[in-house]
GROMACS .gro file of C-alpha atoms in nm:
model
  458
    1MET     CA    1  14.423  10.307  -1.566
    2LYS     CA    2  14.561  10.002  -1.507
    3LYS     CA    3  14.827   9.903  -1.764
    4GLU     CA    4  14.737   9.567  -1.900
    5ILE     CA    5  14.999   9.340  -1.928
    6PRO     CA    6  15.121   9.303  -2.275
    7VAL     CA    7  15.218   8.868  -2.199
    8GLN     CA    8  15.034   8.558  -2.034
    9GLN     CA    9  15.190   8.286  -1.867
   10GLY     CA   10  15.246   7.904  -2.115
   11LYS     CA   11  15.231   8.121  -2.468
   12LYS     CA   12  15.553   8.162  -2.656
   13TYR     CA   13  15.664   8.468  -2.804
   14GLU     CA   14  15.908   8.683  -3.024
   15ILE     CA   15  16.174   8.820  -2.844
   16THR     CA   16  16.502   9.011  -2.910
   17ILE     CA   17  16.718   9.033  -2.678
   18GLN     CA   18  16.944   9.351  -2.606
   19THR     CA   19  17.165   9.334  -2.319
   20LEU     CA   20  17.216   9.052  -2.024
   21GLY     CA   21  17.100   9.070  -1.686
   22THR     CA   22  17.306   9.096  -1.358
   23SER     CA   23  17.282   8.673  -1.361
   24GLY     CA   24  17.353   8.653  -1.771
   25GLU     CA   25  17.056   8.587  -1.863
   26GLY     CA   26  16.908   8.784  -2.193
   27VAL     CA   27  16.689   9.083  -2.135
   28GLY     CA   28  16.394   9.160  -2.412
   29ARG     CA   29  16.089   9.332  -2.456
   30ALA     CA   30  15.748   9.182  -2.584
   31ALA     CA   31  15.515   9.440  -2.657
   32ASP     CA   32  15.751   9.665  -2.429
   33PHE     CA   33  15.755   9.472  -2.184
   34THR     CA   34  16.057   9.353  -2.019
   35VAL     CA   35  16.135   8.962  -2.038
   36PHE     CA   36  16.402   8.786  -1.863
   37VAL     CA   37  16.500   8.459  -2.095
   38PRO     CA   38  16.815   8.314  -1.946
   39ASP     CA   39  17.050   8.118  -2.208
   40ALA     CA   40  16.989   8.445  -2.464
   41LEU     CA   41  17.255   8.623  -2.597
   42PRO     CA   42  17.231   9.041  -2.699
   43GLY     CA   43  17.115   9.087  -3.035
   44GLU     CA   44  16.953   8.725  -3.038
   45ARG     CA   45  16.616   8.710  -3.198
   46VAL     CA   46  16.470   8.402  -3.033
   47LEU     CA   47  16.127   8.242  -2.936
   48ALA     CA   48  16.042   8.202  -2.565
   49ARG     CA   49  15.791   8.047  -2.343
   50ILE     CA   50  15.626   8.273  -2.043
   51ASP     CA   51  15.724   8.134  -1.723
   52GLU     CA   52  15.648   8.406  -1.492
   53VAL     CA   53  15.437   8.678  -1.492
   54LYS     CA   54  15.491   9.025  -1.252
   55LYS     CA   55  15.373   9.326  -1.251
   56THR     CA   56  15.663   9.496  -1.437
   57TYR     CA   57  15.854   9.207  -1.622
   58ALA     CA   58  15.815   8.802  -1.736
   59ARG     CA   59  16.102   8.538  -1.711
   60GLY     CA   60  16.067   8.322  -2.014
   61LYS     CA   61  16.282   7.989  -2.068
   62LEU     CA   62  16.417   7.938  -2.463
   63VAL     CA   63  16.229   7.705  -2.674
   64GLU     CA   64  16.470   7.883  -3.001
   65VAL     CA   65  16.710   8.057  -3.151
   66LEU     CA   66  16.607   8.211  -3.465
   67GLU     CA   67  16.875   8.462  -3.508
   68LYS     CA   68  17.206   8.336  -3.325
   69SER     CA   69  17.483   8.588  -3.178
   70PRO     CA   70  17.832   8.568  -3.365
   71GLU     CA   71  17.960   8.502  -3.014
   72ARG     CA   72  17.719   8.263  -2.930
   73THR     CA   73  17.907   7.884  -2.797
   74GLU     CA   74  17.883   7.524  -2.772
   75PRO     CA   75  17.988   7.521  -2.411
   76PRO     CA   76  18.177   7.201  -2.323
   77CYS     CA   77  18.040   7.015  -2.063
   78PRO     CA   78  17.773   6.826  -2.099
   79ILE     CA   79  17.580   6.895  -1.776
   80TYR     CA   80  17.570   7.262  -1.850
   81ASP     CA   81  17.176   7.291  -1.941
   82SER     CA   82  17.135   7.127  -1.549
   83CYS     CA   83  17.355   7.291  -1.395
   84GLY     CA   84  17.319   7.607  -1.191
   85GLY     CA   85  17.793   7.621  -1.130
   86CYS     CA   86  17.780   7.867  -1.532
   87GLN     CA   87  17.550   8.097  -1.622
   88LEU     CA   88  17.816   8.178  -1.937
   89GLN     CA   89  17.909   7.917  -2.129
   90HIS     CA   90  17.777   7.923  -2.389
   91LEU     CA   91  17.930   8.329  -2.472
   92SER     CA   92  18.240   8.342  -2.590
   93TYR     CA   93  18.519   8.498  -2.377
   94GLY     CA   94  18.571   8.762  -2.519
   95GLY     CA   95  18.160   8.828  -2.532
   96GLN     CA   96  18.210   8.726  -2.142
   97LEU     CA   97  18.410   9.032  -2.057
   98HIS     CA   98  18.239   9.348  -2.269
   99TRP     CA   99  17.923   9.213  -2.126
  100LYS     CA  100  18.081   9.215  -1.760
  101ARG     CA  101  18.211   9.566  -1.812
  102GLN     CA  102  17.875   9.695  -1.957
  103GLN     CA  103  17.710   9.560  -1.615
  104VAL     CA  104  17.972   9.784  -1.436
  105VAL     CA  105  17.897  10.091  -1.644
  106ASP     CA  106  17.527  10.013  -1.596
  107ALA     CA  107  17.545   9.991  -1.261
  108VAL     CA  108  17.734  10.324  -1.199
  109GLU     CA  109  17.551  10.487  -1.440
  110ARG     CA  110  17.122  10.380  -1.362
  111ILE     CA  111  17.225  10.275  -0.948
  112GLY     CA  112  17.466  10.540  -0.895
  113GLY     CA  113  17.371  10.787  -1.117
  114LEU     CA  114  17.737  10.869  -1.115
  115SER     CA  115  17.916  10.977  -1.502
  116GLY     CA  116  18.235  11.067  -1.622
  117ILE     CA  117  18.386  10.729  -1.403
  118GLU     CA  118  18.582  10.586  -1.665
  119VAL     CA  119  18.522  10.232  -1.704
  120LEU     CA  120  18.843  10.038  -1.789
  121PRO     CA  121  18.806   9.703  -2.033
  122VAL     CA  122  18.827   9.386  -1.767
  123LEU     CA  123  19.101   9.228  -1.715
  124GLY     CA  124  19.059   8.867  -1.781
  125ALA     CA  125  19.179   8.545  -1.711
  126LYS     CA  126  19.463   8.419  -1.920
  127GLU     CA  127  19.273   8.021  -1.774
  128PRO     CA  128  18.893   8.093  -1.872
  129TRP     CA  129  18.850   7.687  -1.719
  130LEU     CA  130  18.963   7.483  -1.491
  131TYR     CA  131  19.079   7.729  -1.206
  132ARG     CA  132  18.889   7.695  -0.875
  133ASN     CA  133  19.120   7.526  -0.567
  134LYS     CA  134  18.829   7.484  -0.381
  135MET     CA  135  18.547   7.262  -0.495
  136GLN     CA  136  18.243   7.211  -0.218
  137PHE     CA  137  17.955   7.009  -0.378
  138PRO     CA  138  17.630   6.847  -0.166
  139VAL     CA  139  17.585   6.473  -0.152
  140GLY     CA  140  17.228   6.310  -0.178
  141LYS     CA  141  17.084   6.029  -0.339
  142LYS     CA  142  16.921   5.988  -0.677
  143ARG     CA  143  16.781   5.700  -0.764
  144GLY     CA  144  16.949   5.469  -0.514
  145LYS     CA  145  17.290   5.596  -0.635
  146THR     CA  146  17.483   5.826  -0.461
  147VAL     CA  147  17.496   6.160  -0.629
  148ILE     CA  148  17.762   6.440  -0.531
  149GLY     CA  149  17.807   6.790  -0.727
  150CYS     CA  150  17.585   7.138  -0.780
  151PHE     CA  151  17.249   7.233  -0.753
  152ALA     CA  152  17.007   7.258  -1.052
  153LYS     CA  153  16.924   7.625  -1.120
  154GLY     CA  154  16.689   7.746  -0.917
  155SER     CA  155  16.638   7.455  -0.671
  156HIS     CA  156  16.832   7.211  -0.465
  157ASP     CA  157  16.815   6.910  -0.685
  158ILE     CA  158  17.158   6.756  -0.676
  159ILE     CA  159  17.320   6.717  -1.028
  160ASP     CA  160  17.585   6.472  -1.042
  161THR     CA  161  17.893   6.616  -1.184
  162ARG     CA  162  18.202   6.409  -1.302
  163ASP     CA  163  18.422   6.659  -1.475
  164CYS     CA  164  18.354   7.033  -1.380
  165ARG     CA  165  18.522   7.244  -1.654
  166ILE     CA  166  18.579   7.522  -1.398
  167GLN     CA  167  18.745   7.298  -1.085
  168LYS     CA  168  19.065   7.211  -1.119
  169ASP     CA  169  19.089   6.889  -1.197
  170GLY     CA  170  19.226   6.737  -0.868
  171ASN     CA  171  18.906   6.840  -0.747
  172ASN     CA  172  18.749   6.680  -1.021
  173THR     CA  173  18.931   6.370  -0.907
  174ILE     CA  174  18.835   6.414  -0.553
  175VAL     CA  175  18.474   6.426  -0.641
  176ASN     CA  176  18.468   6.062  -0.809
  177VAL     CA  177  18.710   5.917  -0.574
  178MET     CA  178  18.462   6.020  -0.295
  179ARG     CA  179  18.163   5.881  -0.520
  180GLU     CA  180  18.300   5.531  -0.528
  181ILE     CA  181  18.358   5.548  -0.205
  182VAL     CA  182  17.973   5.604  -0.045
  183GLU     CA  183  17.897   5.402  -0.284
  184ARG     CA  184  18.110   5.075  -0.178
  185LEU     CA  185  18.133   5.098   0.196
  186HIS     CA  186  17.752   5.212   0.191
  187ILE     CA  187  17.812   5.579   0.381
  188PRO     CA  188  17.480   5.680   0.525
  189VAL     CA  189  17.414   6.074   0.313
  190TYR     CA  190  17.240   6.400   0.445
  191ASP     CA  191  16.917   6.394   0.370
  192GLU     CA  192  16.807   6.818   0.418
  193ASP     CA  193  16.439   6.741   0.429
  194ARG     CA  194  16.453   6.477   0.673
  195HIS     CA  195  16.768   6.567   0.873
  196THR     CA  196  16.902   6.260   0.843
  197GLY     CA  197  17.226   6.101   0.734
  198VAL     CA  198  17.598   6.168   0.763
  199LEU     CA  199  17.723   6.317   0.459
  200ARG     CA  200  17.655   6.625   0.426
  201HIS     CA  201  17.919   6.806   0.162
  202ILE     CA  202  18.263   6.669  -0.026
  203VAL     CA  203  18.494   6.982   0.016
  204GLY     CA  204  18.836   6.992  -0.223
  205ARG     CA  205  19.139   7.173  -0.210
  206ILE     CA  206  19.384   7.202  -0.478
  207GLY     CA  207  19.674   7.450  -0.305
  208GLU     CA  208  20.078   7.535  -0.505
  209ASN     CA  209  20.225   7.237  -0.707
  210GLY     CA  210  19.921   7.003  -0.701
  211GLU     CA  211  19.864   6.929  -0.315
  212ALA     CA  212  19.489   6.808  -0.181
  213MET     CA  213  19.311   6.852   0.075
  214VAL     CA  214  18.977   6.647   0.152
  215VAL     CA  215  18.698   6.768   0.410
  216LEU     CA  216  18.423   6.591   0.457
  217VAL     CA  217  18.116   6.788   0.614
  218THR     CA  218  17.907   6.563   0.824
  219ALA     CA  219  17.605   6.592   0.997
  220THR     CA  220  17.656   6.402   1.297
  221LYS     CA  221  17.946   6.394   1.516
  222ASP     CA  222  18.056   6.026   1.397
  223LEU     CA  223  18.215   5.933   1.035
  224PRO     CA  224  18.126   5.565   0.970
  225LYS     CA  225  18.474   5.393   0.864
  226ALA     CA  226  18.675   5.726   0.903
  227LYS     CA  227  18.963   5.471   0.889
  228GLU     CA  228  18.875   5.329   0.553
  229ILE     CA  229  18.747   5.552   0.432
  230THR     CA  230  19.082   5.753   0.459
  231ARG     CA  231  19.283   5.455   0.329
  232LEU     CA  232  19.075   5.449   0.061
  233LEU     CA  233  19.153   5.799  -0.063
  234ARG     CA  234  19.500   5.830  -0.017
  235GLU     CA  235  19.598   5.537  -0.223
  236ARG     CA  236  19.362   5.704  -0.512
  237VAL     CA  237  19.428   6.125  -0.468
  238PRO     CA  238  19.712   6.198  -0.606
  239ASN     CA  239  19.915   6.428  -0.420
  240LEU     CA  240  19.691   6.439  -0.116
  241LYS     CA  241  19.819   6.587   0.192
  242SER     CA  242  19.564   6.614   0.432
  243VAL     CA  243  19.159   6.450   0.561
  244GLN     CA  244  18.957   6.609   0.740
  245GLN     CA  245  18.581   6.617   0.874
  246ASN     CA  246  18.364   6.904   0.968
  247ILE     CA  247  18.095   6.862   1.233
  248GLN     CA  248  17.774   7.098   1.128
  249THR     CA  249  17.435   6.941   1.271
  250TYR     CA  250  17.260   7.248   1.207
  251ARG     CA  251  16.953   7.221   1.045
  252ASN     CA  252  17.026   7.545   0.757
  253ASN     CA  253  17.198   7.568   0.450
  254VAL     CA  254  17.582   7.644   0.648
  255ILE     CA  255  17.808   7.436   0.448
  256LEU     CA  256  18.065   7.419   0.745
  257GLY     CA  257  18.047   7.433   1.038
  258ARG     CA  258  18.245   7.487   1.370
  259GLU     CA  259  18.437   7.169   1.452
  260THR     CA  260  18.731   7.034   1.226
  261LYS     CA  261  18.875   6.714   1.285
  262LEU     CA  262  19.222   6.578   1.109
  263LEU     CA  263  19.182   6.262   1.008
  264TRP     CA  264  19.519   6.187   0.832
  265GLY     CA  265  19.857   6.407   0.694
  266LYS     CA  266  19.829   6.809   0.803
  267PRO     CA  267  19.619   7.094   0.921
  268THR     CA  268  19.697   7.284   0.613
  269ILE     CA  269  19.806   7.278   0.302
  270PRO     CA  270  20.047   7.571   0.107
  271ASP     CA  271  19.915   7.798  -0.151
  272ARG     CA  272  20.026   8.167  -0.360
  273ILE     CA  273  19.890   8.448  -0.463
  274GLY     CA  274  20.228   8.696  -0.608
  275ARG     CA  275  20.444   8.655  -0.388
  276LEU     CA  276  20.279   8.575  -0.080
  277ARG     CA  277  20.280   8.210   0.035
  278PHE     CA  278  19.953   8.086   0.328
  279SER     CA  279  19.904   7.838   0.457
  280ILE     CA  280  19.532   7.671   0.406
  281SER     CA  281  19.299   7.509   0.654
  282ALA     CA  282  18.963   7.367   0.647
  283ARG     CA  283  18.816   7.659   0.691
  284SER     CA  284  19.032   7.935   0.586
  285PHE     CA  285  18.887   8.182   0.344
  286PHE     CA  286  19.053   8.227   0.069
  287GLN     CA  287  19.064   8.315  -0.340
  288VAL     CA  288  18.898   8.053  -0.564
  289ASN     CA  289  19.100   8.188  -0.861
  290THR     CA  290  19.474   8.280  -0.750
  291GLU     CA  291  19.618   8.375  -1.089
  292GLN     CA  292  19.331   8.646  -1.104
  293ALA     CA  293  19.324   8.730  -0.726
  294ALA     CA  294  19.671   8.804  -0.842
  295VAL     CA  295  19.534   9.058  -1.075
  296LEU     CA  296  19.265   9.205  -0.826
  297TYR     CA  297  19.569   9.272  -0.565
  298GLU     CA  298  19.841   9.409  -0.796
  299LYS     CA  299  19.517   9.665  -0.933
  300ALA     CA  300  19.443   9.766  -0.588
  301LEU     CA  301  19.825   9.831  -0.425
  302GLU     CA  302  19.871  10.032  -0.778
  303TYR     CA  303  19.538  10.232  -0.682
  304ALA     CA  304  19.679  10.303  -0.338
  305ASP     CA  305  19.988  10.494  -0.512
  306LEU     CA  306  20.223  10.359  -0.254
  307SER     CA  307  20.555  10.553  -0.212
  308GLY     CA  308  20.650  10.386   0.137
  309LYS     CA  309  20.591  10.664   0.364
  310GLU     CA  310  20.178  10.608   0.405
  311THR     CA  311  19.967  10.447   0.731
  312VAL     CA  312  19.696  10.183   0.508
  313ILE     CA  313  19.411  10.074   0.704
  314ASP     CA  314  19.207   9.752   0.533
  315ALA     CA  315  18.836   9.702   0.621
  316TYR     CA  316  18.726   9.402   0.639
  317CYS     CA  317  19.023   9.235   0.596
  318GLY     CA  318  18.972   8.838   0.650
  319THR     CA  319  19.258   8.654   0.665
  320GLY     CA  320  19.504   8.951   0.554
  321THR     CA  321  19.539   8.874   0.187
  322ILE     CA  322  19.522   9.232   0.065
  323THR     CA  323  19.669   9.364   0.353
  324LEU     CA  324  19.969   9.211   0.336
  325PHE     CA  325  19.976   9.311  -0.034
  326LEU     CA  326  20.003   9.719   0.116
  327ALA     CA  327  20.210   9.608   0.334
  328GLN     CA  328  20.508   9.542   0.026
  329LYS     CA  329  20.480   9.905  -0.033
  330ALA     CA  330  20.329  10.086   0.268
  331HIS     CA  331  20.509  10.245   0.637
  332ARG     CA  332  20.216  10.072   0.781
  333VAL     CA  333  19.888   9.888   0.798
  334TYR     CA  334  19.599   9.784   0.979
  335GLY     CA  335  19.393   9.507   0.920
  336ILE     CA  336  19.047   9.491   1.056
  337GLU     CA  337  18.818   9.243   1.057
  338ILE     CA  338  18.518   9.108   1.309
  339VAL     CA  339  18.584   8.744   1.296
  340LYS     CA  340  18.837   8.642   1.527
  341PRO     CA  341  18.968   8.306   1.358
  342ALA     CA  342  19.091   8.507   1.060
  343ILE     CA  343  19.262   8.782   1.190
  344GLU     CA  344  19.437   8.446   1.358
  345ASP     CA  345  19.506   8.328   0.987
  346ALA     CA  346  19.578   8.685   0.904
  347LYS     CA  347  19.860   8.740   1.177
  348LYS     CA  348  20.001   8.397   1.065
  349ASN     CA  349  20.005   8.482   0.742
  350ALA     CA  350  20.181   8.784   0.843
  351ARG     CA  351  20.438   8.594   1.024
  352ASP     CA  352  20.490   8.312   0.720
  353ASN     CA  353  20.595   8.579   0.499
  354HIS     CA  354  20.858   8.761   0.750
  355ILE     CA  355  20.607   9.108   0.749
  356LYS     CA  356  20.636   9.315   1.002
  357ASN     CA  357  20.468   9.686   0.966
  358ALA     CA  358  20.114   9.451   0.970
  359ALA     CA  359  19.902   9.449   1.265
  360PHE     CA  360  19.568   9.318   1.288
  361LEU     CA  361  19.288   9.439   1.461
  362VAL     CA  362  18.955   9.200   1.617
  363GLY     CA  363  18.644   9.415   1.621
  364ASP     CA  364  18.408   9.653   1.386
  365ALA     CA  365  18.548   9.917   1.187
  366THR     CA  366  18.364  10.156   1.249
  367GLU     CA  367  18.425  10.137   1.638
  368LEU     CA  368  18.819  10.077   1.599
  369MET     CA  369  18.844  10.320   1.287
  370PRO     CA  370  18.776  10.606   1.558
  371ARG     CA  371  18.972  10.466   1.810
  372LEU     CA  372  19.262  10.464   1.609
  373CYS     CA  373  19.185  10.774   1.531
  374HIS     CA  374  19.179  10.892   1.899
  375GLU     CA  375  19.594  10.730   1.919
  376ASN     CA  376  19.691  11.001   1.631
  377ILE     CA  377  19.638  10.728   1.381
  378ARG     CA  378  19.555  10.873   1.052
  379PRO     CA  379  19.545  10.723   0.756
  380HIS     CA  380  19.632  10.817   0.427
  381VAL     CA  381  19.441  10.533   0.269
  382ILE     CA  382  19.157  10.306   0.263
  383VAL     CA  383  19.136  10.014   0.154
  384VAL     CA  384  18.782   9.823   0.183
  385ASP     CA  385  18.687   9.488  -0.017
  386PRO     CA  386  18.282   9.379   0.167
  387PRO     CA  387  18.117   9.120   0.116
  388ARG     CA  388  17.827   9.129  -0.147
  389ALA     CA  389  17.615   9.335   0.045
  390GLY     CA  390  17.833   9.645  -0.007
  391CYS     CA  391  17.937   9.879   0.299
  392THR     CA  392  17.660  10.031   0.554
  393GLU     CA  393  17.658  10.469   0.527
  394THR     CA  394  17.795  10.480   0.853
  395VAL     CA  395  18.082  10.277   0.747
  396LEU     CA  396  18.153  10.480   0.453
  397LYS     CA  397  18.070  10.800   0.699
  398THR     CA  398  18.356  10.631   0.943
  399PHE     CA  399  18.599  10.638   0.577
  400ALA     CA  400  18.545  10.973   0.497
  401GLY     CA  401  18.578  11.116   0.856
  402MET     CA  402  18.927  10.966   0.901
  403ARG     CA  403  18.975  11.229   0.558
  404PRO     CA  404  19.248  10.965   0.404
  405ASP     CA  405  19.401  11.115   0.039
  406ARG     CA  406  19.257  10.814  -0.131
  407ILE     CA  407  19.044  10.512  -0.104
  408VAL     CA  408  19.064  10.211  -0.298
  409TYR     CA  409  18.751  10.014  -0.313
  410VAL     CA  410  18.734   9.651  -0.446
  411SER     CA  411  18.386   9.498  -0.519
  412CYS     CA  412  18.239   9.168  -0.601
  413ASN     CA  413  17.844   9.357  -0.629
  414PRO     CA  414  17.865   9.629  -0.923
  415ALA     CA  415  17.487   9.729  -0.806
  416THR     CA  416  17.668   9.811  -0.412
  417LEU     CA  417  17.937   9.899  -0.512
  418ALA     CA  418  17.776  10.199  -0.742
  419ARG     CA  419  17.521  10.261  -0.410
  420ASP     CA  420  17.790  10.315  -0.198
  421LEU     CA  421  18.020  10.517  -0.474
  422ALA     CA  422  17.721  10.779  -0.471
  423ILE     CA  423  17.715  10.810  -0.079
  424LEU     CA  424  18.142  10.861  -0.092
  425ALA     CA  425  18.053  11.165  -0.321
  426LYS     CA  426  17.815  11.334  -0.152
  427LEU     CA  427  18.119  11.278   0.127
  428GLY     CA  428  18.360  11.429  -0.063
  429TYR     CA  429  18.546  11.158  -0.254
  430SER     CA  430  18.529  11.087  -0.653
  431ALA     CA  431  18.556  10.797  -0.837
  432ARG     CA  432  18.855  10.894  -1.092
  433GLU     CA  433  18.860  10.501  -1.212
  434ILE     CA  434  18.740  10.108  -1.213
  435GLN     CA  435  18.942   9.813  -1.319
  436PRO     CA  436  18.722   9.547  -1.385
  437VAL     CA  437  18.880   9.192  -1.345
  438ASP     CA  438  18.732   8.841  -1.406
  439MET     CA  439  18.761   8.654  -1.108
  440PHE     CA  440  18.552   8.386  -1.207
  441PRO     CA  441  18.485   8.272  -1.571
  442GLN     CA  442  18.185   8.161  -1.698
  443THR     CA  443  18.011   8.284  -1.475
  444SER     CA  444  17.772   8.598  -1.454
  445HIS     CA  445  18.046   8.740  -1.152
  446VAL     CA  446  18.281   9.035  -1.165
  447GLU     CA  447  18.468   9.209  -0.926
  448ALA     CA  448  18.576   9.580  -0.956
  449VAL     CA  449  18.812   9.824  -0.790
  450THR     CA  450  18.769  10.169  -0.771
  451LYS     CA  451  19.030  10.429  -0.714
  452LEU     CA  452  18.868  10.748  -0.480
  453ILE     CA  453  19.016  11.053  -0.412
  454ARG     CA  454  18.907  11.313  -0.161
  455ASN     CA  455  18.832  11.632  -0.331
  456ASP     CA  456  19.029  11.884  -0.218
  457LEU     CA  457  19.288  11.699  -0.344
  458LEU     CA  458  19.186  11.664  -0.704
   0.00000   0.00000   0.00000
C-alpha cells in the first residue's frame, strides 16, 4: 500500500531541525517526513511553509524561527537573504567548522559505508572574511540600470553586489568602478535570453601585495570604447597592473572563452602559496583562498610522508601547485593533467621557482601511468586532487595497480570522496585519517585531505 505523504504544498508546519544538508540548508522532519529548510539551523524549532513536495522529501521556506540556536548570528552582508554566493553567514564560524566536519563524517559512514576512520577537526581560516582573490560576476540590466554581482539563489537573476564580504576589497573596487564606467560610456551589456549585447562578465584578480587584474568578458570580438574603459580603470583602480579582454561568443554558461587580448599592462600578476610564487594569467586556475591553500597543501605534503628518496605522481595536477609543494621533499615528481594549457603553466611555475625535479605530462592518467610503469617508474606515493565528480573506478584501479605505499586523496566533495575511499578499500588501501580544511568560509563547501596506506604495510 502506498504511504501517504504527510505534508502538503502551501501549508505551514512546525519542524525541529536536526542537521545541515550538503548545501547548508537545515534538515528536519515533519510527521517523520524529511523537510529541507534553507536558513534554518540544527537545534532550532522553526515554522516553515512547504514549497515543493517529492516522493521522499519536501522543501520549505523559513517563515519564523520559534526557538533559536545559540550559534545563530546576524549576517553582515546586506544582500545575504537574496544572494546565492554564501549559504552560512547566519551560522557562527565555530558552528560552520563543526558542521563541515560532520558533513565529512556522515558521507564516509553513510555513502562510503566505512567506519573507524579518524576525521580530525576542520582547519579553519584565520580570516573567514575578505579572502577570495578572484571574482567573476555577470553583468546585466535591471529597470534600465546596470547590475553586476552574484546570481540570486537558484536563478540567473543578478543581484547587484557592491560590497561582497568574502571578496578581497580590491575586487569590490573593480566591480563598483566598472558599474559606473558601463553606465557612463553606455557599454551594451549581454542579454543571455536573447544572446545580444557585449559585456558578459567582469573578472577581477587580486594578487600578492594587492596587485589587480581586470578581465572584461565579451560576447563579441570587439569591445566598444576599449581605450576609454582602460583609461578610467587605470585612474580609479589602485595598484592596477593588467586590463584584458576575454572573448566568449558561445551561447552557454561557460564564463571564459579561449581567446584573450591584453588591452594594457602585463599579461600576468604574481601571487604566492607558502614559499612558492606563481604567475597568474586571465585564464589560470589558481586557488581563490591562498592562505588556506597553503594549509591544504602542507597537510597533503605531511600525509605524503616524504624523506627525499621517493618518486611521486600527482594525478590531476592542474597548473602544478601541489606538484611543486611535493617536489620540495621528494626525489622526483611527475604531474599529469589532460588540459595542455594547464601543463604549460605548470612548467613555467616550476621554472619560476627553480624546481628541477618535477616533470609534467599532458594526457589521461589512466593511459600515462601504465606507460610510466613500463618505463620502470614506480611511484612510492600517488597524490590525487580530482574535480567534484571524483575519480572513475578505472582511475582508482590504475592507482592501485601501481602499488604505491601511500595515496593522498585531496577532495572538494565529501560524497565522491566517500565513494572513492570505499572503492580503494576493496583495492587494498585503507584510509587512516581525514583532515578537513575550510577553504571557503561562509559557504557550505569543505575540502578534505585523506591519507591511505596499502594494507600489507599496516
